[in-house]
Amino acid sequence: MGRERVLALTRASLRDAQSPVACVNEWLGQGRSLQDIYLHAIVPAARLLGLWWLSDRLDFSGVTVASSRLHRLLYDFSPLFLADAKPQKQRSVLLMPEPGSQHTMGIFMLSEFFRREGWFVELLSVGSVEQALHHVQAHWFDVAAISVSSTRQLNEVKVLIGNLRKTSPNNRLAVMLGGPLALMQPQRLQGLGHDGQAADALEALEWAEQAVWQP
């Protein structure tokens, strides 16, 4: 999409609630796909907001409001994004943020990509270990995907992965890691006991399909 469009969307999210919607509608009118807008405008705009906060260009309330407006775009355009969804497959995925995390925009976006491909999706909006283990124990999942946003909870993630495997009725449960850390510092995720990792939603889908494929 280009840096100019990322900057435009970032600034629009800081302006008001209607401006980000106007940006997306304009790009759709120019022939851009929602997938392209999601991956190459909304995601980097959210990342840029975080960088501006870390560099003190934004305060916490500003970045929180702007991020919520970007997240809202995913809800607003969900019917259009899922309009050509494939028939549901006999494949299921559990998506969750790392323990203790409140960052949910990335996993919500990922859930939309999986739903569009016909997967059954269970989305945990809060990074609760107990909630994750309860869902894995009570339901069959082919894949569990955890979004990792920082290095602070890596030990907890490692313990969670081990407990997911012990708890799941699927002894072939495939565990994938993703999120900001998988994109920016993938080497920091080594040794946590997962089966694979992905830097974005398309990589995650491809990895998950291969992980559960049986000849």
PDB file of C-alpha atoms in Angstrom:
ATOM      1  CA  MET A   1       0.000   0.000   0.000  1.00  0.00           C
ATOM      2  CA  GLY A   2       2.910   2.356   0.520  1.00  0.00           C
ATOM      3  CA  ARG A   3       4.112   4.427   3.438  1.00  0.00           C
ATOM      4  CA  GLU A   4       1.944   7.395   2.438  1.00  0.00           C
ATOM      5  CA  ARG A   5      -1.258   5.410   2.843  1.00  0.00           C
ATOM      6  CA  VAL A   6      -0.087   3.960   6.167  1.00  0.00           C
ATOM      7  CA  LEU A   7       0.596   7.480   7.420  1.00  0.00           C
ATOM      8  CA  ALA A   8      -2.768   8.665   6.113  1.00  0.00           C
ATOM      9  CA  LEU A   9      -4.635   5.899   7.937  1.00  0.00           C
ATOM     10  CA  THR A  10      -2.640   6.427  11.133  1.00  0.00           C
ATOM     11  CA  ARG A  11      -3.405  10.141  11.157  1.00  0.00           C
ATOM     12  CA  ALA A  12      -7.040   9.468  10.291  1.00  0.00           C
ATOM     13  CA  SER A  13      -7.349   7.157  13.302  1.00  0.00           C
ATOM     14  CA  LEU A  14      -6.093   9.985  15.511  1.00  0.00           C
ATOM     15  CA  ARG A  15      -8.544  12.486  14.020  1.00  0.00           C
ATOM     16  CA  ASP A  16     -11.993  10.954  14.545  1.00  0.00           C
ATOM     17  CA  ALA A  17     -13.988   7.740  14.117  1.00  0.00           C
ATOM     18  CA  GLN A  18     -15.222   8.476  10.576  1.00  0.00           C
ATOM     19  CA  SER A  19     -11.884   9.315   8.928  1.00  0.00           C
ATOM     20  CA  PRO A  20     -10.412   5.760   8.968  1.00  0.00           C
ATOM     21  CA  VAL A  21     -13.634   4.405   7.425  1.00  0.00           C
ATOM     22  CA  ALA A  22     -13.407   7.056   4.708  1.00  0.00           C
ATOM     23  CA  CYS A  23      -9.812   6.012   3.950  1.00  0.00           C
ATOM     24  CA  VAL A  24     -10.766   2.365   3.529  1.00  0.00           C
ATOM     25  CA  ASN A  25     -13.786   3.179   1.354  1.00  0.00           C
ATOM     26  CA  GLU A  26     -11.631   5.392  -0.852  1.00  0.00           C
ATOM     27  CA  TRP A  27      -9.071   2.626  -1.357  1.00  0.00           C
ATOM     28  CA  LEU A  28     -11.791   0.086  -2.061  1.00  0.00           C
ATOM     29  CA  GLY A  29     -13.139   2.471  -4.690  1.00  0.00           C
ATOM     30  CA  GLN A  30      -9.682   2.538  -6.261  1.00  0.00           C
ATOM     31  CA  GLY A  31      -9.746  -1.255  -6.626  1.00  0.00           C
ATOM     32  CA  ARG A  32      -7.733  -2.258  -3.555  1.00  0.00           C
ATOM     33  CA  SER A  33      -8.788  -5.498  -1.887  1.00  0.00           C
ATOM     34  CA  LEU A  34      -9.728  -5.643   1.772  1.00  0.00           C
ATOM     35  CA  GLN A  35      -7.030  -8.263   2.270  1.00  0.00           C
ATOM     36  CA  ASP A  36      -4.439  -5.845   0.950  1.00  0.00           C
ATOM     37  CA  ILE A  37      -5.809  -3.035   3.125  1.00  0.00           C
ATOM     38  CA  TYR A  38      -5.848  -5.248   6.222  1.00  0.00           C
ATOM     39  CA  LEU A  39      -2.308  -6.544   5.820  1.00  0.00           C
ATOM     40  CA  HIS A  40      -0.574  -3.502   4.352  1.00  0.00           C
ATOM     41  CA  ALA A  41      -2.446  -0.558   5.856  1.00  0.00           C
ATOM     42  CA  ILE A  42      -4.281  -1.430   9.077  1.00  0.00           C
ATOM     43  CA  VAL A  43      -1.563  -3.678  10.524  1.00  0.00           C
ATOM     44  CA  PRO A  44       1.347  -1.271   9.880  1.00  0.00           C
ATOM     45  CA  ALA A  45      -0.793   1.680  11.041  1.00  0.00           C
ATOM     46  CA  ALA A  46      -1.386  -0.067  14.368  1.00  0.00           C
ATOM     47  CA  ARG A  47       2.327  -0.799  14.591  1.00  0.00           C
ATOM     48  CA  LEU A  48       3.154   2.846  13.848  1.00  0.00           C
ATOM     49  CA  LEU A  49       0.864   4.008  16.635  1.00  0.00           C
ATOM     50  CA  GLY A  50       2.817   1.798  19.015  1.00  0.00           C
ATOM     51  CA  LEU A  51       6.113   3.238  17.830  1.00  0.00           C
ATOM     52  CA  TRP A  52       4.832   6.793  18.255  1.00  0.00           C
ATOM     53  CA  TRP A  53       3.771   5.948  21.792  1.00  0.00           C
ATOM     54  CA  LEU A  54       7.188   4.462  22.620  1.00  0.00           C
ATOM     55  CA  SER A  55       8.871   7.583  21.246  1.00  0.00           C
ATOM     56  CA  ASP A  56       6.542   9.859  23.268  1.00  0.00           C
ATOM     57  CA  ARG A  57       4.867  11.310  20.199  1.00  0.00           C
ATOM     58  CA  LEU A  58       1.545  10.020  21.602  1.00  0.00           C
ATOM     59  CA  ASP A  59       0.231   9.550  25.103  1.00  0.00           C
ATOM     60  CA  PHE A  60      -1.462   6.349  26.255  1.00  0.00           C
ATOM     61  CA  SER A  61      -5.006   7.644  25.865  1.00  0.00           C
ATOM     62  CA  GLY A  62      -4.296   8.828  22.333  1.00  0.00           C
ATOM     63  CA  VAL A  63      -2.855   5.550  21.154  1.00  0.00           C
ATOM     64  CA  THR A  64      -5.652   3.617  22.877  1.00  0.00           C
ATOM     65  CA  VAL A  65      -8.410   5.582  21.144  1.00  0.00           C
ATOM     66  CA  ALA A  66      -6.704   5.455  17.745  1.00  0.00           C
ATOM     67  CA  SER A  67      -6.032   1.728  18.041  1.00  0.00           C
ATOM     68  CA  SER A  68      -9.658   1.083  18.951  1.00  0.00           C
ATOM     69  CA  ARG A  69     -10.717   2.923  15.786  1.00  0.00           C
ATOM     70  CA  LEU A  70      -8.473   0.714  13.663  1.00  0.00           C
ATOM     71  CA  HIS A  71      -9.876  -2.347  15.427  1.00  0.00           C
ATOM     72  CA  ARG A  72     -13.378  -1.089  14.713  1.00  0.00           C
ATOM     73  CA  LEU A  73     -12.609  -1.123  10.993  1.00  0.00           C
ATOM     74  CA  LEU A  74     -12.309  -4.902  11.155  1.00  0.00           C
ATOM     75  CA  TYR A  75     -15.795  -5.188  12.646  1.00  0.00           C
ATOM     76  CA  ASP A  76     -17.289  -2.672  10.225  1.00  0.00           C
ATOM     77  CA  PHE A  77     -15.899  -4.381   7.139  1.00  0.00           C
ATOM     78  CA  SER A  78     -16.271  -7.970   8.375  1.00  0.00           C
ATOM     79  CA  PRO A  79     -19.449  -8.699   6.344  1.00  0.00           C
ATOM     80  CA  LEU A  80     -17.695  -7.589   3.159  1.00  0.00           C
ATOM     81  CA  PHE A  81     -14.503  -9.499   3.997  1.00  0.00           C
ATOM     82  CA  LEU A  82     -16.469 -12.706   4.681  1.00  0.00           C
ATOM     83  CA  ALA A  83     -18.889 -12.303   1.777  1.00  0.00           C
ATOM     84  CA  ASP A  84     -17.054 -14.934  -0.291  1.00  0.00           C
ATOM     85  CA  ALA A  85     -16.155 -17.252   2.594  1.00  0.00           C
ATOM     86  CA  LYS A  86     -15.623 -20.894   1.700  1.00  0.00           C
ATOM     87  CA  PRO A  87     -17.917 -23.640   3.035  1.00  0.00           C
ATOM     88  CA  GLN A  88     -16.971 -24.721   6.537  1.00  0.00           C
ATOM     89  CA  LYS A  89     -14.322 -27.435   6.726  1.00  0.00           C
ATOM     90  CA  GLN A  90     -13.808 -30.072   9.380  1.00  0.00           C
ATOM     91  CA  ARG A  91     -10.928 -28.061  10.766  1.00  0.00           C
ATOM     92  CA  SER A  92     -10.825 -25.972  13.912  1.00  0.00           C
ATOM     93  CA  VAL A  93      -8.479 -23.427  15.429  1.00  0.00           C
ATOM     94  CA  LEU A  94      -8.245 -21.808  18.847  1.00  0.00           C
ATOM     95  CA  LEU A  95      -6.836 -18.270  18.746  1.00  0.00           C
ATOM     96  CA  MET A  96      -5.620 -16.403  21.816  1.00  0.00           C
ATOM     97  CA  PRO A  97      -3.286 -13.646  22.954  1.00  0.00           C
ATOM     98  CA  GLU A  98      -0.381 -14.421  25.249  1.00  0.00           C
ATOM     99  CA  PRO A  99      -1.205 -14.818  28.963  1.00  0.00           C
ATOM    100  CA  GLY A 100      -2.167 -11.512  30.520  1.00  0.00           C
ATOM    101  CA  SER A 101      -2.344  -9.630  27.230  1.00  0.00           C
ATOM    102  CA  GLN A 102      -5.186  -7.319  26.267  1.00  0.00           C
ATOM    103  CA  HIS A 103      -3.990  -6.884  22.647  1.00  0.00           C
ATOM    104  CA  THR A 104      -6.709  -8.473  20.549  1.00  0.00           C
ATOM    105  CA  MET A 105      -6.801  -6.681  17.189  1.00  0.00           C
ATOM    106  CA  GLY A 106      -4.258  -9.021  15.608  1.00  0.00           C
ATOM    107  CA  ILE A 107      -5.981 -12.234  16.630  1.00  0.00           C
ATOM    108  CA  PHE A 108      -9.384 -10.861  15.616  1.00  0.00           C
ATOM    109  CA  MET A 109      -7.987 -10.111  12.167  1.00  0.00           C
ATOM    110  CA  LEU A 110      -6.473 -13.598  12.026  1.00  0.00           C
ATOM    111  CA  SER A 111      -9.838 -15.091  12.975  1.00  0.00           C
ATOM    112  CA  GLU A 112     -11.398 -13.348   9.982  1.00  0.00           C
ATOM    113  CA  PHE A 113      -8.854 -14.924   7.619  1.00  0.00           C
ATOM    114  CA  PHE A 114      -9.474 -18.398   9.058  1.00  0.00           C
ATOM    115  CA  ARG A 115     -13.256 -17.969   8.902  1.00  0.00           C
ATOM    116  CA  ARG A 116     -13.028 -16.856   5.276  1.00  0.00           C
ATOM    117  CA  GLU A 117     -11.181 -20.095   4.493  1.00  0.00           C
ATOM    118  CA  GLY A 118     -13.909 -22.181   6.139  1.00  0.00           C
ATOM    119  CA  TRP A 119     -12.275 -23.011   9.469  1.00  0.00           C
ATOM    120  CA  PHE A 120     -14.267 -23.264  12.684  1.00  0.00           C
ATOM    121  CA  VAL A 121     -12.761 -20.561  14.905  1.00  0.00           C
ATOM    122  CA  GLU A 122     -12.817 -20.125  18.665  1.00  0.00           C
ATOM    123  CA  LEU A 123     -11.457 -16.721  19.625  1.00  0.00           C
ATOM    124  CA  LEU A 124     -10.372 -15.909  23.165  1.00  0.00           C
ATOM    125  CA  SER A 125     -10.311 -12.149  23.612  1.00  0.00           C
ATOM    126  CA  VAL A 126      -8.430 -12.158  26.941  1.00  0.00           C
ATOM    127  CA  GLY A 127      -5.126 -13.916  27.566  1.00  0.00           C
ATOM    128  CA  SER A 128      -6.344 -16.158  30.393  1.00  0.00           C
ATOM    129  CA  VAL A 129      -4.503 -19.447  30.862  1.00  0.00           C
ATOM    130  CA  GLU A 130      -7.453 -21.014  32.664  1.00  0.00           C
ATOM    131  CA  GLN A 131      -9.864 -20.034  29.893  1.00  0.00           C
ATOM    132  CA  ALA A 132      -7.546 -21.410  27.218  1.00  0.00           C
ATOM    133  CA  LEU A 133      -7.102 -24.745  28.975  1.00  0.00           C
ATOM    134  CA  HIS A 134     -10.842 -25.045  29.583  1.00  0.00           C
ATOM    135  CA  HIS A 135     -11.587 -24.564  25.890  1.00  0.00           C
ATOM    136  CA  VAL A 136      -8.923 -27.028  24.804  1.00  0.00           C
ATOM    137  CA  GLN A 137     -10.138 -29.634  27.258  1.00  0.00           C
ATOM    138  CA  ALA A 138     -13.800 -29.210  26.295  1.00  0.00           C
ATOM    139  CA  HIS A 139     -13.418 -29.034  22.495  1.00  0.00           C
ATOM    140  CA  TRP A 140     -11.413 -30.638  19.725  1.00  0.00           C
ATOM    141  CA  PHE A 141      -9.009 -28.251  18.041  1.00  0.00           C
ATOM    142  CA  ASP A 142      -6.619 -29.057  15.222  1.00  0.00           C
ATOM    143  CA  VAL A 143      -4.529 -25.933  15.804  1.00  0.00           C
ATOM    144  CA  ALA A 144      -3.917 -23.593  18.726  1.00  0.00           C
ATOM    145  CA  ALA A 145      -2.419 -20.218  17.810  1.00  0.00           C
ATOM    146  CA  ILE A 146      -0.988 -17.770  20.344  1.00  0.00           C
ATOM    147  CA  SER A 147      -0.182 -14.154  19.554  1.00  0.00           C
ATOM    148  CA  VAL A 148       2.972 -12.962  21.333  1.00  0.00           C
ATOM    149  CA  SER A 149       3.517  -9.213  21.547  1.00  0.00           C
ATOM    150  CA  SER A 150       6.517  -8.933  23.884  1.00  0.00           C
ATOM    151  CA  THR A 151       9.285 -10.879  25.584  1.00  0.00           C
ATOM    152  CA  ARG A 152       7.814 -10.384  29.062  1.00  0.00           C
ATOM    153  CA  GLN A 153       5.596 -13.473  29.027  1.00  0.00           C
ATOM    154  CA  LEU A 154       7.789 -15.976  27.180  1.00  0.00           C
ATOM    155  CA  ASN A 155       8.133 -18.315  30.164  1.00  0.00           C
ATOM    156  CA  GLU A 156       4.358 -18.246  30.635  1.00  0.00           C
ATOM    157  CA  VAL A 157       3.877 -18.992  26.942  1.00  0.00           C
ATOM    158  CA  LYS A 158       6.185 -21.994  27.213  1.00  0.00           C
ATOM    159  CA  VAL A 159       4.246 -23.350  30.195  1.00  0.00           C
ATOM    160  CA  LEU A 160       0.944 -22.694  28.422  1.00  0.00           C
ATOM    161  CA  ILE A 161       2.042 -24.647  25.339  1.00  0.00           C
ATOM    162  CA  GLY A 162       2.988 -27.640  27.485  1.00  0.00           C
ATOM    163  CA  ASN A 163      -0.330 -27.527  29.329  1.00  0.00           C
ATOM    164  CA  LEU A 164      -2.310 -27.186  26.106  1.00  0.00           C
ATOM    165  CA  ARG A 165      -0.741 -30.398  24.838  1.00  0.00           C
ATOM    166  CA  LYS A 166      -1.435 -32.217  28.116  1.00  0.00           C
ATOM    167  CA  THR A 167      -5.029 -31.025  28.276  1.00  0.00           C
ATOM    168  CA  SER A 168      -6.132 -31.386  24.655  1.00  0.00           C
ATOM    169  CA  PRO A 169      -7.980 -34.559  23.619  1.00  0.00           C
ATOM    170  CA  ASN A 170      -6.127 -34.197  20.299  1.00  0.00           C
ATOM    171  CA  ASN A 171      -2.704 -35.725  20.828  1.00  0.00           C
ATOM    172  CA  ARG A 172      -1.633 -34.217  17.494  1.00  0.00           C
ATOM    173  CA  LEU A 173      -2.583 -30.643  18.422  1.00  0.00           C
ATOM    174  CA  ALA A 174      -0.474 -28.259  16.329  1.00  0.00           C
ATOM    175  CA  VAL A 175       0.670 -25.154  18.198  1.00  0.00           C
ATOM    176  CA  MET A 176       1.607 -22.019  16.305  1.00  0.00           C
ATOM    177  CA  LEU A 177       3.001 -18.695  17.531  1.00  0.00           C
ATOM    178  CA  GLY A 178       2.456 -15.373  15.805  1.00  0.00           C
ATOM    179  CA  GLY A 179       1.957 -11.720  16.571  1.00  0.00           C
ATOM    180  CA  PRO A 180       4.342  -8.748  16.695  1.00  0.00           C
ATOM    181  CA  LEU A 181       7.256 -10.715  18.161  1.00  0.00           C
ATOM    182  CA  ALA A 182       7.036 -13.347  15.419  1.00  0.00           C
ATOM    183  CA  LEU A 183       7.320 -10.548  12.886  1.00  0.00           C
ATOM    184  CA  MET A 184       9.944  -8.332  14.519  1.00  0.00           C
ATOM    185  CA  GLN A 185      12.090 -10.760  16.544  1.00  0.00           C
ATOM    186  CA  PRO A 186      11.241 -14.316  15.469  1.00  0.00           C
ATOM    187  CA  GLN A 187      14.456 -15.691  16.957  1.00  0.00           C
ATOM    188  CA  ARG A 188      13.207 -14.809  20.463  1.00  0.00           C
ATOM    189  CA  LEU A 189      10.514 -17.467  20.137  1.00  0.00           C
ATOM    190  CA  GLN A 190      12.917 -20.372  19.878  1.00  0.00           C
ATOM    191  CA  GLY A 191      12.698 -23.157  22.434  1.00  0.00           C
ATOM    192  CA  LEU A 192       9.130 -22.559  23.598  1.00  0.00           C
ATOM    193  CA  GLY A 193       7.830 -25.949  22.464  1.00  0.00           C
ATOM    194  CA  HIS A 194       5.649 -24.799  19.579  1.00  0.00           C
ATOM    195  CA  ASP A 195       5.488 -26.462  16.169  1.00  0.00           C
ATOM    196  CA  GLY A 196       5.780 -23.377  14.000  1.00  0.00           C
ATOM    197  CA  GLN A 197       5.307 -19.642  13.733  1.00  0.00           C
ATOM    198  CA  ALA A 198       3.999 -17.115  11.249  1.00  0.00           C
ATOM    199  CA  ALA A 199       4.653 -13.426  10.653  1.00  0.00           C
ATOM    200  CA  ASP A 200       1.230 -12.567   9.219  1.00  0.00           C
ATOM    201  CA  ALA A 201      -2.238 -13.962   8.593  1.00  0.00           C
ATOM    202  CA  LEU A 202      -1.448 -15.482   5.197  1.00  0.00           C
ATOM    203  CA  GLU A 203       1.598 -17.316   6.575  1.00  0.00           C
ATOM    204  CA  ALA A 204      -0.493 -18.507   9.512  1.00  0.00           C
ATOM    205  CA  LEU A 205      -3.166 -19.941   7.223  1.00  0.00           C
ATOM    206  CA  GLU A 206      -0.620 -21.672   5.013  1.00  0.00           C
ATOM    207  CA  TRP A 207       1.164 -23.163   8.022  1.00  0.00           C
ATOM    208  CA  ALA A 208      -2.069 -24.357   9.617  1.00  0.00           C
ATOM    209  CA  GLU A 209      -3.302 -26.001   6.411  1.00  0.00           C
ATOM    210  CA  GLN A 210      -0.026 -27.883   6.059  1.00  0.00           C
ATOM    211  CA  ALA A 211       0.019 -28.840   9.744  1.00  0.00           C
ATOM    212  CA  VAL A 212      -3.345 -30.608   9.580  1.00  0.00           C
ATOM    213  CA  TRP A 213      -3.151 -31.920   6.030  1.00  0.00           C
ATOM    214  CA  GLN A 214      -3.253 -35.692   5.755  1.00  0.00           C
ATOM    215  CA  PRO A 215      -2.645 -37.555   2.483  1.00  0.00           C
TER     216      PRO A 215
END
